[in-house]
CSV table of C-alpha atoms in Angstrom, one decimal:
chain,number,residue,atom,x,y,z
W,675,UNK,CA,-4.1,3.8,20.4
W,676,UNK,CA,-0.9,3.2,18.4
W,677,UNK,CA,-1.0,2.7,14.7
W,678,UNK,CA,1.8,0.9,12.9
W,679,UNK,CA,1.1,2.3,9.5
W,680,UNK,CA,4.4,4.0,9.0
W,681,UNK,CA,6.4,1.0,10.2
W,682,UNK,CA,4.5,-1.3,7.9
W,683,UNK,CA,4.9,1.0,4.9
W,684,UNK,CA,8.6,1.4,5.6
W,685,UNK,CA,8.9,-2.4,5.5
W,686,UNK,CA,7.2,-2.5,2.1
W,687,UNK,CA,9.4,0.3,0.7
W,688,UNK,CA,12.5,-1.5,1.9
W,689,UNK,CA,11.3,-4.7,0.2
W,690,UNK,CA,10.8,-2.7,-3.0
W,691,UNK,CA,14.3,-1.2,-2.8
W,692,UNK,CA,15.8,-4.7,-2.2
W,693,UNK,CA,13.9,-6.0,-5.2
W,694,UNK,CA,15.3,-3.1,-7.4
W,695,UNK,CA,18.8,-3.9,-6.2
W,696,UNK,CA,18.3,-7.6,-6.9
W,697,UNK,CA,17.1,-6.7,-10.4
W,698,UNK,CA,20.2,-4.7,-11.1
W,699,UNK,CA,22.5,-7.5,-9.7
W,700,UNK,CA,20.7,-10.1,-11.8
W,701,UNK,CA,21.2,-8.0,-14.9
W,702,UNK,CA,24.9,-7.9,-14.2
W,703,UNK,CA,24.9,-11.7,-13.7
W,704,UNK,CA,23.3,-12.1,-17.1
W,705,UNK,CA,26.2,-10.2,-18.7
W,706,UNK,CA,28.8,-12.1,-16.7
W,707,UNK,CA,27.3,-15.4,-17.8
W,708,UNK,CA,27.5,-14.5,-21.5
W,709,UNK,CA,31.1,-13.3,-21.1
W,710,UNK,CA,32.1,-16.9,-20.5
W,711,UNK,CA,30.2,-18.1,-23.5
W,712,UNK,CA,31.2,-15.4,-25.9
W,713,UNK,CA,33.3,-17.7,-28.0
W,714,UNK,CA,30.6,-20.2,-28.7
W,715,UNK,CA,28.0,-18.0,-30.4
W,716,UNK,CA,27.9,-15.2,-33.0
W,717,UNK,CA,27.9,-11.6,-31.5
W,718,UNK,CA,24.5,-11.1,-33.1
W,719,UNK,CA,23.0,-14.2,-31.3
W,720,UNK,CA,24.6,-13.1,-28.0
W,721,UNK,CA,23.3,-9.6,-28.3
W,722,UNK,CA,19.8,-10.8,-28.9
W,723,UNK,CA,20.0,-13.4,-26.1
W,724,UNK,CA,21.3,-10.9,-23.6
W,725,UNK,CA,18.6,-8.4,-24.4
W,726,UNK,CA,15.9,-11.1,-24.0
W,727,UNK,CA,17.3,-12.2,-20.7
W,728,UNK,CA,17.6,-8.6,-19.4
W,729,UNK,CA,14.0,-8.0,-20.4
W,730,UNK,CA,12.9,-11.1,-18.6
W,731,UNK,CA,14.8,-10.0,-15.4
W,732,UNK,CA,13.2,-6.6,-15.6
W,733,UNK,CA,9.7,-8.0,-16.2
W,734,UNK,CA,10.0,-10.4,-13.2
W,735,UNK,CA,11.1,-7.5,-11.0
W,736,UNK,CA,8.1,-5.4,-12.2
W,737,UNK,CA,5.8,-8.3,-11.3
W,738,UNK,CA,7.3,-8.4,-7.8
W,739,UNK,CA,6.6,-4.7,-7.6
W,740,UNK,CA,3.0,-5.3,-8.5
W,741,UNK,CA,2.6,-7.7,-5.6
W,742,UNK,CA,4.3,-5.2,-3.3
W,743,UNK,CA,1.9,-2.5,-4.5
W,744,UNK,CA,-1.0,-4.8,-3.7
W,745,UNK,CA,0.4,-5.3,-0.2
W,746,UNK,CA,0.9,-1.6,0.3
W,747,UNK,CA,-2.7,-0.8,-0.6
W,748,UNK,CA,-4.0,-3.6,1.7
W,749,UNK,CA,-2.0,-2.1,4.6
W,750,UNK,CA,-3.4,1.4,4.0
W,751,UNK,CA,-7.0,0.1,3.7
W,752,UNK,CA,-6.5,-1.9,6.9
W,753,UNK,CA,-5.2,1.1,8.8
W,754,UNK,CA,-8.1,3.3,7.5
W,755,UNK,CA,-10.6,0.8,8.6
W,756,UNK,CA,-8.9,0.5,12.0
W,757,UNK,CA,-8.9,4.3,12.5
W,758,UNK,CA,-12.4,5.1,11.2
W,759,UNK,CA,-14.4,3.0,13.6
W,760,UNK,CA,-12.3,4.6,16.4
W,761,UNK,CA,-13.1,8.0,15.2
W,762,UNK,CA,-16.8,7.3,14.3
W,763,UNK,CA,-17.6,5.4,17.5
W,764,UNK,CA,-20.4,3.0,17.7
W,765,UNK,CA,-23.5,4.2,15.9
W,766,UNK,CA,-26.5,4.5,18.2
W,767,UNK,CA,-29.2,2.1,17.2
W,768,UNK,CA,-32.0,3.5,19.4
W,769,UNK,CA,-35.2,4.0,17.5
W,770,UNK,CA,-35.5,7.6,18.7
W,771,UNK,CA,-32.2,8.7,17.3
W,772,UNK,CA,-33.8,10.6,14.4
W,773,UNK,CA,-36.1,12.3,16.8
W,774,UNK,CA,-33.0,13.4,18.9
W,775,UNK,CA,-31.4,14.8,15.7
W,776,UNK,CA,-34.6,16.7,14.9
W,777,UNK,CA,-34.7,18.1,18.4
W,778,UNK,CA,-31.0,19.1,18.2
W,779,UNK,CA,-31.7,20.9,14.8
W,780,UNK,CA,-34.6,22.8,16.4
W,781,UNK,CA,-32.4,23.9,19.3
W,782,UNK,CA,-29.7,25.0,16.9
W,783,UNK,CA,-32.3,27.0,14.9
W,784,UNK,CA,-33.6,28.5,18.1
W,785,UNK,CA,-30.2,29.7,19.2
W,786,UNK,CA,-29.6,31.2,15.7
W,787,UNK,CA,-26.6,33.3,14.9
W,788,UNK,CA,-25.8,34.0,18.5
W,789,UNK,CA,-25.0,30.4,19.3
W,790,UNK,CA,-21.8,29.8,21.3
W,791,UNK,CA,-19.4,26.9,21.4
W,792,UNK,CA,-20.6,25.9,24.9
W,793,UNK,CA,-24.3,25.9,23.9
W,794,UNK,CA,-23.6,24.0,20.6
W,795,UNK,CA,-21.6,21.5,22.7
W,796,UNK,CA,-24.5,21.0,25.1
W,797,UNK,CA,-27.0,20.5,22.2
W,798,UNK,CA,-24.7,18.2,20.1
W,799,UNK,CA,-23.1,16.2,22.9
W,800,UNK,CA,-25.1,13.0,22.2
W,801,UNK,CA,-23.8,13.0,18.6
W,802,UNK,CA,-20.2,13.9,19.3
W,803,UNK,CA,-18.9,10.5,18.0
W,804,UNK,CA,-21.1,10.3,15.0
W,805,UNK,CA,-18.9,11.9,12.4
W,806,UNK,CA,-21.4,11.9,9.5
W,807,UNK,CA,-24.0,13.9,11.5
W,808,UNK,CA,-21.5,16.1,13.3
W,809,UNK,CA,-20.1,17.0,9.8
W,810,UNK,CA,-23.6,18.1,8.8
W,811,UNK,CA,-24.2,20.0,12.1
W,812,UNK,CA,-20.9,21.8,11.6
W,813,UNK,CA,-22.1,23.0,8.2
W,814,UNK,CA,-25.4,24.2,9.7
W,815,UNK,CA,-23.7,26.1,12.5
W,816,UNK,CA,-21.2,27.6,10.1
W,817,UNK,CA,-24.1,28.9,7.9
W,818,UNK,CA,-25.9,30.2,11.0
W,819,UNK,CA,-23.1,32.2,12.6
W,820,UNK,CA,-21.2,33.0,9.3
W,821,UNK,CA,-17.8,31.7,8.3
W,822,UNK,CA,-15.9,34.7,9.8
W,823,UNK,CA,-17.3,33.9,13.3
W,824,UNK,CA,-17.0,30.1,12.8
W,825,UNK,CA,-13.3,30.2,11.7
W,826,UNK,CA,-10.8,32.7,13.1
W,827,UNK,CA,-8.2,34.6,11.2
W,828,UNK,CA,-5.7,31.7,11.8
W,829,UNK,CA,-8.0,29.3,10.0
W,830,UNK,CA,-8.9,27.5,13.3
W,831,UNK,CA,-12.4,26.6,14.2
W,832,UNK,CA,-13.9,28.8,17.0
W,833,UNK,CA,-16.2,26.0,17.9
W,834,UNK,CA,-13.3,23.7,18.9
W,835,UNK,CA,-15.0,22.1,21.8
W,836,UNK,CA,-18.0,21.0,19.7
W,837,UNK,CA,-16.4,20.4,16.3
W,838,UNK,CA,-12.7,19.8,17.2
W,839,UNK,CA,-13.0,16.0,16.8
W,840,UNK,CA,-15.0,16.4,13.6
W,841,UNK,CA,-12.4,18.7,12.1
W,842,UNK,CA,-9.6,16.3,13.0
W,843,UNK,CA,-11.6,13.5,11.4
W,844,UNK,CA,-12.1,15.6,8.3
W,845,UNK,CA,-8.3,16.2,8.2
W,846,UNK,CA,-7.7,12.4,8.6
W,847,UNK,CA,-10.0,11.5,5.8
W,848,UNK,CA,-8.3,14.0,3.5
W,849,UNK,CA,-4.9,12.7,4.5
W,850,UNK,CA,-6.1,9.1,3.8
W,851,UNK,CA,-7.3,10.2,0.4
W,852,UNK,CA,-3.9,11.7,-0.4
W,853,UNK,CA,-2.2,8.5,0.9
W,854,UNK,CA,-4.4,6.3,-1.2
W,855,UNK,CA,-3.8,8.5,-4.3
W,856,UNK,CA,0.0,8.2,-3.8
W,857,UNK,CA,-0.1,4.5,-3.1
W,858,UNK,CA,-2.2,3.7,-6.2
W,859,UNK,CA,0.7,3.4,-8.5
W,860,UNK,CA,3.7,3.5,-6.2
W,861,UNK,CA,6.4,1.0,-7.2
W,862,UNK,CA,4.9,0.9,-10.7
W,863,UNK,CA,6.5,4.1,-12.1
W,864,UNK,CA,8.5,3.4,-15.2
W,865,UNK,CA,12.1,2.9,-14.2
W,866,UNK,CA,14.9,5.2,-15.5
W,867,UNK,CA,18.3,4.4,-17.0
W,868,UNK,CA,20.9,4.0,-14.3
W,869,UNK,CA,24.0,2.2,-15.4
W,870,UNK,CA,25.3,1.5,-18.9
W,871,UNK,CA,27.1,-1.8,-19.3
W,872,UNK,CA,29.2,-2.4,-22.4
W,873,UNK,CA,29.5,-5.9,-23.8
W,874,UNK,CA,31.0,-6.8,-27.3
W,875,UNK,CA,30.7,-3.1,-28.2
W,876,UNK,CA,26.9,-3.3,-27.4
W,877,UNK,CA,25.4,-1.1,-24.7
W,878,UNK,CA,23.0,-2.5,-22.2
W,879,UNK,CA,21.1,-0.5,-19.6
W,880,UNK,CA,20.5,-1.3,-15.9
W,881,UNK,CA,17.3,0.3,-14.7
W,882,UNK,CA,16.5,1.9,-11.3
W,883,UNK,CA,13.7,4.0,-9.6
W,884,UNK,CA,13.3,7.5,-10.8
W,885,UNK,CA,13.2,10.7,-8.8
W,886,UNK,CA,9.4,10.9,-8.9
W,887,UNK,CA,9.0,7.5,-7.3
W,888,UNK,CA,11.6,8.2,-4.5
W,889,UNK,CA,9.9,11.5,-3.8
W,890,UNK,CA,6.4,9.9,-3.7
W,891,UNK,CA,7.8,7.3,-1.2
W,892,UNK,CA,9.0,10.1,1.0
W,893,UNK,CA,5.7,12.0,0.8
W,894,UNK,CA,3.8,8.9,1.7
W,895,UNK,CA,5.9,8.4,4.8
W,896,UNK,CA,5.4,12.0,5.9
W,897,UNK,CA,1.6,11.8,5.4
W,898,UNK,CA,1.5,8.5,7.4
W,899,UNK,CA,3.5,10.2,10.2
W,900,UNK,CA,1.0,13.0,10.3
W,901,UNK,CA,-1.9,10.6,10.5
W,902,UNK,CA,-0.2,8.8,13.4
W,903,UNK,CA,0.3,12.1,15.2
W,904,UNK,CA,-3.3,13.1,14.8
W,905,UNK,CA,-4.6,9.7,15.9
W,906,UNK,CA,-2.4,9.8,19.0
W,907,UNK,CA,-3.6,13.4,19.9
W,908,UNK,CA,-7.2,12.4,19.4
W,909,UNK,CA,-6.7,9.4,21.6
W,910,UNK,CA,-5.2,11.5,24.4
W,911,UNK,CA,-8.0,14.1,24.0
W,912,UNK,CA,-10.6,11.4,24.3
W,913,UNK,CA,-9.1,10.1,27.5
W,914,UNK,CA,-9.1,13.7,28.9
W,915,UNK,CA,-12.7,14.2,27.8
W,916,UNK,CA,-13.8,10.9,29.5
W,917,UNK,CA,-12.0,12.0,32.7
W,918,UNK,CA,-13.7,15.4,32.6
W,919,UNK,CA,-17.1,13.7,32.2
W,920,UNK,CA,-16.3,11.3,35.0
W,921,UNK,CA,-15.3,14.2,37.2
W,922,UNK,CA,-18.6,16.0,36.5
W,923,UNK,CA,-20.6,12.9,37.2
W,924,UNK,CA,-18.6,12.3,40.4
W,925,UNK,CA,-17.4,8.9,39.4
Y,800,UNK,CA,-13.2,-7.0,7.9
Y,801,UNK,CA,-9.7,-6.5,9.4
Y,802,UNK,CA,-9.1,-10.2,9.2
Y,803,UNK,CA,-9.3,-10.3,5.4
Y,804,UNK,CA,-6.5,-7.7,5.3
Y,805,UNK,CA,-4.3,-9.8,7.5
Y,806,UNK,CA,-5.0,-12.8,5.1
Y,807,UNK,CA,-4.2,-10.7,2.0
Y,808,UNK,CA,-0.9,-9.5,3.5
Y,809,UNK,CA,0.1,-13.0,4.7
Y,810,UNK,CA,-0.8,-14.5,1.3
Y,811,UNK,CA,1.0,-11.8,-0.6
Y,812,UNK,CA,4.0,-12.4,1.6
Y,813,UNK,CA,3.8,-16.1,0.6
Y,814,UNK,CA,3.8,-15.0,-3.1
Y,815,UNK,CA,6.9,-12.8,-2.5
Y,816,UNK,CA,8.7,-15.7,-0.8
Y,817,UNK,CA,7.9,-18.0,-3.7
Y,818,UNK,CA,9.1,-15.3,-6.1
Y,819,UNK,CA,12.3,-14.9,-4.2
Y,820,UNK,CA,12.8,-18.7,-4.2
Y,821,UNK,CA,12.2,-18.8,-7.9
Y,822,UNK,CA,14.7,-16.0,-8.6
Y,823,UNK,CA,17.3,-17.7,-6.4
Y,824,UNK,CA,16.8,-21.0,-8.3
Y,825,UNK,CA,17.0,-19.2,-11.7
Y,826,UNK,CA,20.1,-17.4,-10.6
Y,827,UNK,CA,21.8,-20.7,-9.6
Y,828,UNK,CA,20.9,-22.2,-13.0
Y,829,UNK,CA,22.3,-19.1,-14.7
Y,830,UNK,CA,25.7,-19.4,-12.9
Y,831,UNK,CA,25.7,-23.2,-13.2
Y,832,UNK,CA,28.2,-24.5,-15.7
Y,833,UNK,CA,27.7,-28.2,-15.7
Y,834,UNK,CA,25.4,-30.9,-14.5
Y,835,UNK,CA,26.3,-34.3,-13.0
Y,836,UNK,CA,25.2,-37.7,-14.3
Y,837,UNK,CA,26.8,-40.2,-12.0
Y,838,UNK,CA,30.5,-39.4,-12.1
Y,839,UNK,CA,30.2,-37.5,-15.4
Y,840,UNK,CA,30.2,-33.7,-15.5
Y,841,UNK,CA,28.3,-32.6,-18.6
Y,842,UNK,CA,28.5,-29.0,-19.7
Y,843,UNK,CA,25.1,-27.2,-19.7
Y,844,UNK,CA,24.2,-25.5,-23.0
Y,845,UNK,CA,22.2,-22.2,-23.0
Y,846,UNK,CA,19.3,-24.2,-24.5
Y,847,UNK,CA,19.4,-26.6,-21.5
Y,848,UNK,CA,19.5,-23.7,-19.1
Y,849,UNK,CA,16.5,-22.1,-20.9
Y,850,UNK,CA,14.6,-25.3,-20.5
Y,851,UNK,CA,15.5,-25.6,-16.8
Y,852,UNK,CA,14.5,-22.0,-16.2
Y,853,UNK,CA,11.2,-22.6,-18.0
Y,854,UNK,CA,10.4,-25.5,-15.7
Y,855,UNK,CA,11.3,-23.5,-12.6
Y,856,UNK,CA,9.0,-20.7,-13.8
Y,857,UNK,CA,6.2,-23.1,-14.4
Y,858,UNK,CA,6.5,-24.8,-11.0
Y,859,UNK,CA,6.6,-21.6,-8.9
Y,860,UNK,CA,4.0,-19.7,-11.0
Y,861,UNK,CA,1.6,-22.5,-10.6
Y,862,UNK,CA,2.0,-22.3,-6.8
Y,863,UNK,CA,1.6,-18.5,-6.9
Y,864,UNK,CA,-1.5,-18.9,-9.1
Y,865,UNK,CA,-3.0,-21.3,-6.5
Y,866,UNK,CA,-2.4,-18.7,-3.8
Y,867,UNK,CA,-4.2,-16.0,-5.8
Y,868,UNK,CA,-7.1,-18.3,-6.6
Y,869,UNK,CA,-7.6,-19.1,-3.0
Y,870,UNK,CA,-7.3,-15.5,-1.9
Y,871,UNK,CA,-9.7,-14.2,-4.6
Y,872,UNK,CA,-12.2,-16.8,-3.6
Y,873,UNK,CA,-12.2,-15.3,-0.1
Y,874,UNK,CA,-12.4,-11.8,-1.5
Y,875,UNK,CA,-15.3,-12.7,-3.7
Y,876,UNK,CA,-17.2,-14.2,-0.7
Y,877,UNK,CA,-16.9,-10.8,1.0
Y,878,UNK,CA,-17.8,-8.9,-2.2
Y,879,UNK,CA,-14.4,-7.4,-2.4
Y,880,UNK,CA,-12.4,-6.6,-5.5
Y,881,UNK,CA,-10.2,-9.5,-6.7
Y,882,UNK,CA,-6.4,-9.1,-6.9
Y,883,UNK,CA,-4.8,-9.6,-10.3
Y,884,UNK,CA,-2.0,-12.2,-10.5
Y,885,UNK,CA,0.8,-10.5,-12.3
Y,886,UNK,CA,2.5,-13.8,-13.0
Y,887,UNK,CA,-0.5,-15.4,-14.7
Y,888,UNK,CA,-0.3,-14.0,-18.1
Y,889,UNK,CA,3.3,-14.7,-18.8
Y,890,UNK,CA,3.4,-18.5,-18.4
Y,891,UNK,CA,0.0,-19.0,-20.1
Y,892,UNK,CA,1.3,-17.6,-23.3
């Protein structure tokens, strides 16, 4: 499964940069235009007119950024919805699903604190693609065996066979939360002063993106790359798992 | 649900295209020095330019508003949050 999240976000960021450049160019055009008309009006009138036009150019550029931000958020939501069904799998609709869960809980309780990854996997195999329940089972097993046995000194889960996918999904959800939080106001940061243009002894300022915005864009891309890596790894792990099951069943 | 995101992105792309077209037209008005009436070349005053720019804004902002209205109708049908049209407030004032 290949996700195009990074490519799409890169495209939107490029469009935003192009919009910022266009805004700066338009501001310079406004000044050039008034240079040719400087003899017809009083300096006071020209100063006021230039400032008004520059404000209009900046406002229009900001509105384009609002649209780009809306597009960015839509891309992220689309990607999240694309990835989550893949991770969650189809939810079982069978009427005895809750009974199966209860049985699994009883088995887990019966095994107690001595439960191994292999045993937990055998008990929880039917729910392996149901993230919500696996998340709850992970908490139960962690409480039963204790955190020090559940997670090793490197911070990795000792029940990787059973809860490896669940942990990766947790990571993905956290990453998506971070991505959404960065994207919330991306492109809408107040612009900073970039270039000072002098006209008739008056100073006008061309605006551009600040450091915090550029840094957020870079962080967003890094997070998206991480998401893409995890999804790819999960997809290849899934194929491997399916092959293992097929081998066991002799298909 | 994925289909609505494709629609949102396509429609927002249309908004961006209209905005670009609007800016291009405004830019050409800004650099335009005169207008033609038959063989006559009449110099454009800044007031005339302002009027032309106002008309361009009105034309394109109306088209953008139509796109947002249509899109928001689809979003409402799916019980999703509507998108704000950043261009609406300005020309209504």
